[in-house]
Each structure stands twice: as structure tokens, then as C-alpha cells.
mmCIF file of C-alpha atoms in Angstrom:
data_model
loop_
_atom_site.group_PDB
_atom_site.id
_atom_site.type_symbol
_atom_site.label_atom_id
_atom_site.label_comp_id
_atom_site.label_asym_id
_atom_site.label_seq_id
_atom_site.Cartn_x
_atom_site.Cartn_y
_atom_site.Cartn_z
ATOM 1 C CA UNK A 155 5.250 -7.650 -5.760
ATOM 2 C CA UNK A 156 1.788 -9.222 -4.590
ATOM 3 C CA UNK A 157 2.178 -11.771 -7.118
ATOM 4 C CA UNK A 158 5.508 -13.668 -5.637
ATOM 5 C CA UNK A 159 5.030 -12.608 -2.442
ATOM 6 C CA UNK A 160 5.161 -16.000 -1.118
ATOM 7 C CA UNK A 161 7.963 -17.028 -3.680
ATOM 8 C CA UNK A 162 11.165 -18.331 -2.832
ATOM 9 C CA UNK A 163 13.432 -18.666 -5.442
ATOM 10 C CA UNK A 164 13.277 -17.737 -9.147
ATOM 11 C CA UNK A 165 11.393 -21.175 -10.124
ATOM 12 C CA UNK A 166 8.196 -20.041 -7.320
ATOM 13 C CA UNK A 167 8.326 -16.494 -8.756
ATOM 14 C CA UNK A 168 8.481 -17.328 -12.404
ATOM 15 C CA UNK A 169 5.334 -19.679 -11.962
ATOM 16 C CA UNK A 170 3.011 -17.202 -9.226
ATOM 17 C CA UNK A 171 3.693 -14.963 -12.420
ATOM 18 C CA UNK A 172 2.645 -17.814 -14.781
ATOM 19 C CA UNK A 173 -0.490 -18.795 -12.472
ATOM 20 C CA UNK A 174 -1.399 -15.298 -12.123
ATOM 21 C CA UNK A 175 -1.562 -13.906 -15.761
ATOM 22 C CA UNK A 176 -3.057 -17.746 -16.443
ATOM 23 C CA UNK A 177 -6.204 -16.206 -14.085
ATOM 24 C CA UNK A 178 -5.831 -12.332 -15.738
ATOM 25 C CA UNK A 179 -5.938 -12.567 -19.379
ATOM 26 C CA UNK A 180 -8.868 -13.729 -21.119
ATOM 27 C CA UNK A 181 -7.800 -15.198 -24.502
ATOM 28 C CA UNK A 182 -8.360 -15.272 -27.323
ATOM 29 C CA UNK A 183 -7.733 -11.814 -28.022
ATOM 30 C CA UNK A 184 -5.783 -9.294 -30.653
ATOM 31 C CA UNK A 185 -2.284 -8.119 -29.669
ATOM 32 C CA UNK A 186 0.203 -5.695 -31.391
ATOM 33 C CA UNK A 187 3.954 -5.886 -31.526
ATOM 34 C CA UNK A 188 5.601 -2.673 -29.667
ATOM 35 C CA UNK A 189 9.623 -3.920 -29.525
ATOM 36 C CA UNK A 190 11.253 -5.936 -31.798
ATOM 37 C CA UNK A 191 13.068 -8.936 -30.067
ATOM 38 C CA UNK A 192 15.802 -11.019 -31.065
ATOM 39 C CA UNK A 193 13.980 -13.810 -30.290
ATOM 40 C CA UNK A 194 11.380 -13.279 -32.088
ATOM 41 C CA UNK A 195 10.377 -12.542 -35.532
ATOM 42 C CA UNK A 196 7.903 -9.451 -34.773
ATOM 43 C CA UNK A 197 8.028 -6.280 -35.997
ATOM 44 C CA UNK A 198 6.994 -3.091 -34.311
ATOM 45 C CA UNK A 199 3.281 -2.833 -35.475
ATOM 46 C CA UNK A 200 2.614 -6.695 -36.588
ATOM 47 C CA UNK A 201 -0.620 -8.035 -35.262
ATOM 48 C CA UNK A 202 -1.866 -11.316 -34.521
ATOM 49 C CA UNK A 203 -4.380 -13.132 -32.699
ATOM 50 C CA UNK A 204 -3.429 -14.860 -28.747
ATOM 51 C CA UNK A 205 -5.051 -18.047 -28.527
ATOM 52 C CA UNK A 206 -3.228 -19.157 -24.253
ATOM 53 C CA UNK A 207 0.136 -18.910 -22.810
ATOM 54 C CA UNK A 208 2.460 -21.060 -23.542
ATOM 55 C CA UNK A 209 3.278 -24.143 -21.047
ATOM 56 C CA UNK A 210 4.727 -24.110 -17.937
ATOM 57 C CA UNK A 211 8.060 -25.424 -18.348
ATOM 58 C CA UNK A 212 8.439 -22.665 -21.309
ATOM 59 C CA UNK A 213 7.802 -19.611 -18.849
ATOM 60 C CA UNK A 214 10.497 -20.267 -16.513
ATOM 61 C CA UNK A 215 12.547 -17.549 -17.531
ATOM 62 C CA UNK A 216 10.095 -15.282 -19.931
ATOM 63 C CA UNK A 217 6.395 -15.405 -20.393
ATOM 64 C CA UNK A 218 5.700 -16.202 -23.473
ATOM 65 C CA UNK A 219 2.185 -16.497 -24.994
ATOM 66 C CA UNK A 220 1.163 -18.869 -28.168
ATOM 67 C CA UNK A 221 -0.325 -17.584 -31.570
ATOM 68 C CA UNK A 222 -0.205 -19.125 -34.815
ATOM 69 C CA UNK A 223 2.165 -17.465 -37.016
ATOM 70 C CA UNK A 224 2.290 -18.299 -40.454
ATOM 71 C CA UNK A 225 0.912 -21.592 -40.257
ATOM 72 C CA UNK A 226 2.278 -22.516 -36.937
ATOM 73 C CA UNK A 227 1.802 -22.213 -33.368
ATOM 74 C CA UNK A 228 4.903 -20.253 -32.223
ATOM 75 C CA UNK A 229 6.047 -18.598 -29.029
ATOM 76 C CA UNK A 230 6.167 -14.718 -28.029
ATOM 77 C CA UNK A 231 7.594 -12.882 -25.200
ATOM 78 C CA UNK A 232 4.310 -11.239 -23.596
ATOM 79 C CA UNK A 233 6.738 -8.081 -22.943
ATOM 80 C CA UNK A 234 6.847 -7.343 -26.686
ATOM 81 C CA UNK A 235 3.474 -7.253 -27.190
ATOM 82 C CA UNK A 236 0.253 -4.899 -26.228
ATOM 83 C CA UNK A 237 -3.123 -6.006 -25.845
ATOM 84 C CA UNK A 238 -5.355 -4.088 -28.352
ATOM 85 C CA UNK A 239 -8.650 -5.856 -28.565
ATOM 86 C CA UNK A 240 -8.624 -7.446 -24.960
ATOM 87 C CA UNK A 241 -11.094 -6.851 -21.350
ATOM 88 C CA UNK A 242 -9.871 -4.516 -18.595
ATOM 89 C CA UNK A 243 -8.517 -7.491 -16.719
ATOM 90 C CA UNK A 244 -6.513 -8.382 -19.600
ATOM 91 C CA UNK A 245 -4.568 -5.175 -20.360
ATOM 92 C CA UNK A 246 -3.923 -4.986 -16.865
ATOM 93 C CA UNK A 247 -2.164 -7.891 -15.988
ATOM 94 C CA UNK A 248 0.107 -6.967 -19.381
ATOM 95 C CA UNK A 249 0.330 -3.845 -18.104
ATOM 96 C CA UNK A 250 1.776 -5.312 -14.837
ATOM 97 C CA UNK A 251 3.829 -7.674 -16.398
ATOM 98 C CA UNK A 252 5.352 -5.062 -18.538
ATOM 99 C CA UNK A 253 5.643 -2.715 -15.335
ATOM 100 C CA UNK A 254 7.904 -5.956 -13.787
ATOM 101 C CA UNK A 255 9.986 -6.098 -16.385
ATOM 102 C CA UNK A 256 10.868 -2.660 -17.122
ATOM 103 C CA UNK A 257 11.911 -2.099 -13.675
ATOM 104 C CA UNK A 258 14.507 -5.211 -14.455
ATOM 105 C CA UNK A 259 13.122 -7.746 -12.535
ATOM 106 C CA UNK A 260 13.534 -11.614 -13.652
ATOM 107 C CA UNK A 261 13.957 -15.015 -12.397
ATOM 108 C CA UNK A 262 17.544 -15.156 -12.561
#
């Protein structure tokens, strides 16, 4: 709840999220598929490589990092994935992002 403290409105909370993980995780760094998503072609266990979070106006709603995925640079919800070859700093903003949205929190 430190991170939208200050927010007022799902806009402000969606982007102190955005600005904070934009400080936490170091990128680029190796990430593993733990939930399949409609929204997403993952599978459980596929691993690629995050190269930065997607832009702004993307993350209103979601967080969604960038990687390239078969020859393109596609979205992916950050709550599907798990940082496996990332700093301390790293897994633990995921790990608080993940912690946000399991307790059903959103910018609705």
C-alpha cells in the first residue's frame, strides 16, 4: 500500500505502480511462465528473456513487461511470470506485485 499511498484514483495508482517497479527491476533478466493467461500465449514453464516494461499508456490496467517472442517484441502480464535469473530487488518488487494482485486489487 506504500506504493499508491498518495494515489487518487485508479489512473495515479496504476502509474505509482508503473514508476515504482520502473525503479525495482533491473532488466534484462530471465523470467518463467507460472499461469497461463488468456491473453497471452505462455505456457506454464516457457522461458524468455525481459528486456523493460512496457509503456505507460499500456500499464493502465495490467503491468505488462516486453520480451521478444518469436521474432517480435510482444507484451506480458508481469503477474504470470517469475523472475528466475534476476537481483534481490528484482524478485521483490514481482513478488509485491504478485502479492497486490492476488489479494484482488486493480485499477478499476
Amino acid at each position: 500500500m506504500e506504493i499508491i499511498v498518495d494515489a487518487y484514483g485508479a489512473e495515479e495508482q496504476a502509474m505509482g505502480w508503473y514508476y515504482y517497479l520502473e525503479d525495482k527491476l533491473h532488466f534484462p533478466f530471465r523470467a518463467r511462465c507460472i499461469q497461463p493467461r488468456s491473453i497471452s500465449p505462455l505456457h506454464v514453464s516457457d522461458d524468455l528473456i525481459l528486456e523493460r516494461l512496457a509503456p505507460e499508456n499500456e500499464c493502465l490496467h495490467d503491468m505488462f513487461v516486453l520480451a521478444t517472442w518469436h521474432g517480435r517484441v510482444m507484451g506480458f502480464p508481469l503477474a504470470q511470470l517469475e523472475a528466475m535469473a534476476a537481483d534481490e530487488e528484482t524478485r521483490e518488487a514481482i513478488g509485491d506485485w504478485h502479492y497486490w494482485v492476488e489479494r484482488g486489487y486493480g485499477f478499476d
